[in-house]
Amino acid sequence: MTGSDAVFAGAIPELYERYLVPLIFEPYAEDLARRVAELRPARALEIAAGTGVVTRAVARALSERVELVATDLNQAMLDQAEAVGTAQPVRWQQADALRLPFPAASFDVVFCQFGVMFFPDKVAAFSEARRVLRPGGTLVFNVWDRIEENEFADIVSSTLAEVYPARPPRFLARTPYGYTDPDAISADLASAGFSAEPRHETLTAHSRAASAQVPALGYCQGSPLRTEIEERSGADLAEATAACAAAIARRCGPGPVDGRIQARIVTITSPY
C-alpha cells in the first residue's frame, strides 16, 4: 500500500458518499449491522467508519441504551458522516486503528466494514482490536473478494491500465481488493493474539446504478484512485472517468447498469 491509499480528503468524501456508498457499501452495511445487533453489545466500537454507512445501519439496529463509538483515521470522512447524521447519538472520534485511544477491555464488539485492507500493519490493528475487546467479545469485519469477482471495479482497473499503459493505476487491486486470502487473514488474526478459529463467509450481492457514469465517477473520483489518476500524464481525470464509463456501458448496457459484487465476512471471538 502506498502513502496515498488511505487518504480520503478534498472532494473525495462527498463523492464517496454520493456514489460509492449506495453503489457498493449499502448492501453489506445492513448485513454487518444485523450481525452486530445479534451480539447484543452494551458498548460497540467501529473502526474505519468512513462516511458512516455502517454506523447509520448499526444505529438503527441497536437499542438507544447501547453506547456506539465510530472512529476513522480521516477527519474529513467523519465530518461527512456526522453531517449526514444517525438515528441515535453516536460518538464520532478521529483515531488510528493501529493506536486506538481506548482502555483495554472497553467494548463488547469491534466492527469494521471494508477498512482492514487499508491498515498498513494489519497484525497491529487486529492486536489493538483484541486489546480493547472485553474477554469473549467479538471482532466482525468484512473485506472485498478478489477484484475479478467485483465487476465494476475490475472494469475500471482494466480500463485505466489501457488509458495509462506505461504506469497503470493499481490502487483498486492493490488495496481495497488486495486482502482476500482467508488463510492470510486467519494467520494475521492468530499473530495478533486471537486464539479462536475465525469464521469466514462469502456473500455475493449486486451493485446497481442509473447509468455507467455512476460507478465510473465513484471509483475514479470518489476514492484514492483519484490521486493516482491525477498524478499521471496524458488523459486528465475527466477523460479517464469518461473512458471507464464507456467501458462499463459496453459491458453492461447504455442504460441502468447491474454488476456483481462479492465480499468475505470474518467473525472471531477474543480470548477469555
Short mmCIF file of C-alpha atoms in Angstrom, two decimals:
data_model
loop_
_atom_site.label_atom_id
_atom_site.label_comp_id
_atom_site.label_asym_id
_atom_site.label_seq_id
_atom_site.Cartn_x
_atom_site.Cartn_y
_atom_site.Cartn_z
CA MET A 1 0.00 0.00 0.00
CA THR A 2 1.29 3.48 -0.83
CA GLY A 3 1.01 6.50 1.43
CA SER A 4 -1.89 7.98 -0.54
CA ASP A 5 -4.03 4.82 -0.44
CA ALA A 6 -5.58 5.70 2.91
CA VAL A 7 -6.02 9.43 2.22
CA PHE A 8 -9.66 10.44 1.74
CA ALA A 9 -9.60 14.22 1.51
CA GLY A 10 -10.64 17.14 -0.67
CA ALA A 11 -13.62 16.26 -2.87
CA ILE A 12 -13.32 12.52 -2.20
CA PRO A 13 -15.53 12.18 0.95
CA GLU A 14 -18.55 13.88 -0.64
CA LEU A 15 -18.26 11.93 -3.91
CA TYR A 16 -17.61 8.71 -1.99
CA GLU A 17 -20.82 9.23 -0.03
CA ARG A 18 -22.84 10.24 -3.11
CA TYR A 19 -21.72 7.49 -5.49
CA LEU A 20 -19.86 4.63 -3.84
CA VAL A 21 -21.96 4.26 -0.68
CA PRO A 22 -25.24 3.39 -2.46
CA LEU A 23 -23.38 1.54 -5.21
CA ILE A 24 -21.34 -1.00 -3.23
CA PHE A 25 -21.41 -0.32 0.51
CA GLU A 26 -25.08 -0.19 1.48
CA PRO A 27 -25.84 -3.87 0.64
CA TYR A 28 -23.15 -5.01 3.06
CA ALA A 29 -23.85 -2.37 5.70
CA GLU A 30 -27.23 -3.89 6.54
CA ASP A 31 -25.67 -7.35 6.78
CA LEU A 32 -22.93 -6.17 9.15
CA ALA A 33 -25.41 -4.21 11.27
CA ARG A 34 -27.55 -7.30 11.69
CA ARG A 35 -24.53 -9.29 12.84
CA VAL A 36 -23.57 -6.61 15.36
CA ALA A 37 -27.11 -6.34 16.73
CA GLU A 38 -27.35 -10.11 17.19
CA LEU A 39 -24.38 -9.92 19.58
CA ARG A 40 -26.37 -7.61 21.91
CA PRO A 41 -23.48 -5.35 22.90
CA ALA A 42 -23.58 -2.72 25.65
CA ARG A 43 -20.67 -0.84 24.06
CA ALA A 44 -19.68 -1.13 20.40
CA LEU A 45 -16.72 0.35 18.54
CA GLU A 46 -16.47 0.91 14.81
CA ILE A 47 -13.06 1.38 13.24
CA ALA A 48 -12.54 2.87 9.76
CA ALA A 49 -16.11 4.19 9.78
CA GLY A 50 -15.66 6.24 6.61
CA THR A 51 -18.71 8.38 5.88
CA GLY A 52 -20.85 6.33 8.25
CA VAL A 53 -22.89 3.96 6.11
CA VAL A 54 -22.44 1.12 8.62
CA THR A 55 -22.67 3.49 11.56
CA ARG A 56 -26.13 4.57 10.40
CA ALA A 57 -27.25 0.97 9.88
CA VAL A 58 -25.93 -0.13 13.30
CA ALA A 59 -27.51 2.89 15.00
CA ARG A 60 -30.87 1.84 13.55
CA ALA A 61 -30.38 -1.78 14.61
CA LEU A 62 -29.21 -1.23 18.21
CA SER A 63 -31.10 -0.13 21.28
CA GLU A 64 -30.67 3.50 22.31
CA ARG A 65 -29.08 2.21 25.53
CA VAL A 66 -26.05 0.92 23.59
CA GLU A 67 -23.03 3.21 23.52
CA LEU A 68 -21.79 3.44 19.94
CA VAL A 69 -18.38 4.91 19.12
CA ALA A 70 -17.36 5.42 15.48
CA THR A 71 -13.76 6.20 14.52
CA ASP A 72 -11.78 6.84 11.36
CA LEU A 73 -8.26 7.96 10.54
CA ASN A 74 -9.57 10.71 8.23
CA GLN A 75 -11.39 13.55 9.97
CA ALA A 76 -12.86 14.66 6.63
CA MET A 77 -14.71 11.35 6.35
CA LEU A 78 -16.07 11.67 9.89
CA ASP A 79 -17.19 15.24 9.14
CA GLN A 80 -19.16 13.92 6.17
CA ALA A 81 -20.64 11.12 8.29
CA GLU A 82 -21.68 13.49 11.06
CA ALA A 83 -23.26 15.85 8.52
CA VAL A 84 -25.48 13.03 7.26
CA GLY A 85 -26.44 12.07 10.82
CA THR A 86 -27.69 8.92 12.56
CA ALA A 87 -30.92 7.64 14.10
CA GLN A 88 -29.46 7.86 17.61
CA PRO A 89 -26.46 9.59 19.20
CA VAL A 90 -23.04 8.39 18.07
CA ARG A 91 -19.69 9.42 19.48
CA TRP A 92 -17.53 10.34 16.49
CA GLN A 93 -13.78 10.29 17.14
CA GLN A 94 -10.73 10.56 14.92
CA ALA A 95 -8.48 7.62 15.69
CA ASP A 96 -5.75 5.49 14.18
CA ALA A 97 -6.73 1.80 14.21
CA LEU A 98 -3.12 0.92 14.99
CA ARG A 99 -3.20 3.03 18.18
CA LEU A 100 -6.74 3.10 19.49
CA PRO A 101 -7.23 5.73 22.24
CA PHE A 102 -9.35 3.49 24.48
CA PRO A 103 -8.60 1.46 27.61
CA ALA A 104 -8.23 -2.29 27.45
CA ALA A 105 -11.41 -4.39 27.63
CA SER A 106 -13.66 -1.42 26.82
CA PHE A 107 -16.03 -2.87 24.21
CA ASP A 108 -18.22 -5.91 23.68
CA VAL A 109 -17.99 -5.66 19.88
CA VAL A 110 -15.49 -4.14 17.48
CA PHE A 111 -16.66 -3.97 13.87
CA CYS A 112 -15.26 -2.67 10.61
CA GLN A 113 -16.61 -2.54 7.07
CA PHE A 114 -14.06 -2.67 4.23
CA GLY A 115 -11.42 -0.93 6.30
CA VAL A 116 -8.85 -3.51 7.33
CA MET A 117 -7.41 -3.62 3.80
CA PHE A 118 -6.17 -0.06 4.35
CA PHE A 119 -4.29 -0.76 7.57
CA PRO A 120 -0.52 -0.61 6.90
CA ASP A 121 0.08 -3.14 9.70
CA LYS A 122 -2.88 -5.49 9.89
CA VAL A 123 -1.49 -7.55 12.76
CA ALA A 124 -1.05 -4.38 14.83
CA ALA A 125 -4.61 -3.27 14.03
CA PHE A 126 -6.06 -6.67 14.94
CA SER A 127 -3.98 -6.65 18.13
CA GLU A 128 -5.47 -3.27 19.06
CA ALA A 129 -8.98 -4.56 18.38
CA ARG A 130 -8.28 -7.55 20.62
CA ARG A 131 -6.88 -5.27 23.34
CA VAL A 132 -9.98 -3.06 23.53
CA LEU A 133 -12.37 -6.03 23.40
CA ARG A 134 -13.67 -7.49 26.63
CA PRO A 135 -12.85 -11.18 27.17
CA GLY A 136 -15.23 -13.14 24.98
CA GLY A 137 -16.05 -10.06 22.90
CA THR A 138 -16.36 -10.24 19.14
CA LEU A 139 -14.49 -8.73 16.23
CA VAL A 140 -16.50 -8.77 13.00
CA PHE A 141 -15.38 -7.24 9.73
CA ASN A 142 -15.71 -7.65 6.00
CA VAL A 143 -13.25 -7.40 3.12
CA TRP A 144 -13.79 -7.42 -0.62
CA ASP A 145 -13.14 -10.64 -2.50
CA ARG A 146 -10.77 -10.62 -5.49
CA ILE A 147 -11.23 -7.76 -7.92
CA GLU A 148 -12.24 -10.26 -10.63
CA GLU A 149 -15.33 -11.05 -8.50
CA ASN A 150 -16.32 -7.36 -8.38
CA GLU A 151 -17.42 -6.38 -11.85
CA PHE A 152 -17.36 -2.57 -11.92
CA ALA A 153 -14.06 -2.34 -10.05
CA ASP A 154 -12.48 -4.85 -12.41
CA ILE A 155 -13.68 -2.94 -15.49
CA VAL A 156 -12.37 0.36 -14.11
CA SER A 157 -8.98 -1.11 -13.22
CA SER A 158 -8.59 -2.81 -16.62
CA THR A 159 -9.67 0.32 -18.49
CA LEU A 160 -7.23 2.57 -16.64
CA ALA A 161 -4.43 0.13 -17.47
CA GLU A 162 -5.24 0.82 -21.13
CA VAL A 163 -5.50 4.59 -20.62
CA TYR A 164 -2.14 4.72 -18.80
CA PRO A 165 -0.19 1.74 -20.24
CA ALA A 166 3.22 2.99 -19.09
CA ARG A 167 2.07 3.43 -15.48
CA PRO A 168 -1.26 1.73 -14.76
CA PRO A 169 -3.05 2.90 -11.59
CA ARG A 170 -3.12 -0.14 -9.29
CA PHE A 171 -4.92 1.26 -6.24
CA LEU A 172 -8.04 -0.90 -6.56
CA ALA A 173 -6.31 -4.26 -6.98
CA ARG A 174 -3.54 -3.32 -4.54
CA THR A 175 -5.57 -2.13 -1.57
CA PRO A 176 -9.40 -2.42 -1.40
CA TYR A 177 -9.35 -5.68 -3.37
CA GLY A 178 -5.94 -6.83 -2.19
CA TYR A 179 -6.62 -8.63 1.12
CA THR A 180 -8.68 -11.62 0.10
CA ASP A 181 -6.87 -14.80 1.19
CA PRO A 182 -8.72 -16.43 4.14
CA ASP A 183 -5.54 -18.24 5.23
CA ALA A 184 -3.58 -14.98 5.33
CA ILE A 185 -6.37 -13.26 7.29
CA SER A 186 -6.53 -16.15 9.77
CA ALA A 187 -2.75 -16.07 10.20
CA ASP A 188 -2.80 -12.32 10.88
CA LEU A 189 -5.53 -12.75 13.48
CA ALA A 190 -3.54 -15.51 15.19
CA SER A 191 -0.42 -13.34 15.16
CA ALA A 192 -2.47 -10.60 16.81
CA GLY A 193 -3.29 -12.87 19.75
CA PHE A 194 -6.69 -14.28 18.78
CA SER A 195 -6.73 -17.97 19.71
CA ALA A 196 -10.17 -18.91 18.37
CA GLU A 197 -10.74 -20.08 14.82
CA PRO A 198 -12.28 -17.28 12.73
CA ARG A 199 -15.45 -17.90 10.77
CA HIS A 200 -15.20 -16.90 7.11
CA GLU A 201 -18.31 -16.41 4.97
CA THR A 202 -18.69 -15.30 1.37
CA LEU A 203 -21.57 -13.01 0.44
CA THR A 204 -22.45 -12.12 -3.16
CA ALA A 205 -24.67 -9.15 -3.98
CA HIS A 206 -25.48 -6.81 -6.87
CA SER A 207 -24.34 -3.27 -7.48
CA ARG A 208 -26.91 -1.21 -9.38
CA ALA A 209 -26.84 2.33 -10.75
CA ALA A 210 -28.88 4.53 -13.07
CA SER A 211 -26.06 4.71 -15.60
CA ALA A 212 -22.46 3.66 -16.24
CA GLN A 213 -21.38 7.17 -15.26
CA VAL A 214 -22.17 6.48 -11.59
CA PRO A 215 -19.62 3.68 -10.95
CA ALA A 216 -17.06 5.50 -13.11
CA LEU A 217 -17.42 8.66 -11.02
CA GLY A 218 -17.47 6.71 -7.76
CA TYR A 219 -14.28 4.77 -8.36
CA CYS A 220 -12.30 7.36 -10.33
CA GLN A 221 -13.21 10.47 -8.35
CA GLY A 222 -14.65 9.27 -5.01
CA SER A 223 -11.72 7.11 -3.87
CA PRO A 224 -7.92 7.44 -3.57
CA LEU A 225 -7.77 6.14 -7.14
CA ARG A 226 -8.37 9.80 -7.99
CA THR A 227 -4.94 10.70 -6.61
CA GLU A 228 -3.24 8.09 -8.79
CA ILE A 229 -5.05 9.34 -11.89
CA GLU A 230 -4.22 12.98 -11.19
CA GLU A 231 -0.54 12.10 -10.76
CA ARG A 232 -0.31 10.70 -14.28
CA SER A 233 0.36 12.48 -17.55
CA GLY A 234 -1.82 12.00 -20.62
CA ALA A 235 -5.56 11.71 -20.02
CA ASP A 236 -6.88 14.00 -17.29
CA LEU A 237 -9.34 12.98 -14.57
CA ALA A 238 -12.43 13.75 -16.65
CA GLU A 239 -11.10 11.82 -19.66
CA ALA A 240 -10.14 8.81 -17.53
CA THR A 241 -13.59 8.82 -15.91
CA ALA A 242 -15.27 9.01 -19.31
CA ALA A 243 -13.20 6.08 -20.60
CA CYS A 244 -14.28 3.97 -17.62
CA ALA A 245 -17.94 4.94 -18.08
CA ALA A 246 -17.77 3.94 -21.74
CA ALA A 247 -16.20 0.59 -20.86
CA ILE A 248 -18.88 -0.16 -18.24
CA ALA A 249 -21.60 0.78 -20.74
CA ARG A 250 -20.12 -1.55 -23.35
CA ARG A 251 -20.17 -4.42 -20.85
CA CYS A 252 -23.41 -3.68 -19.01
CA GLY A 253 -25.53 -1.67 -21.44
CA PRO A 254 -26.23 2.03 -22.13
CA GLY A 255 -28.97 2.48 -19.52
CA PRO A 256 -29.16 1.31 -15.89
CA VAL A 257 -26.25 -0.98 -15.01
CA ASP A 258 -26.04 -4.04 -12.77
CA GLY A 259 -22.75 -5.54 -11.65
CA ARG A 260 -21.79 -8.44 -9.42
CA ILE A 261 -20.03 -7.67 -6.11
CA GLN A 262 -18.62 -10.16 -3.64
CA ALA A 263 -17.18 -9.86 -0.14
CA ARG A 264 -15.95 -12.02 2.72
CA ILE A 265 -17.23 -11.62 6.29
CA VAL A 266 -14.92 -12.63 9.14
CA THR A 267 -16.01 -13.16 12.74
CA ILE A 268 -13.77 -14.08 15.70
CA THR A 269 -14.08 -14.09 19.49
CA SER A 270 -11.45 -12.55 21.76
CA PRO A 271 -9.73 -14.79 24.33
CA TYR A 272 -11.11 -15.12 27.84
#
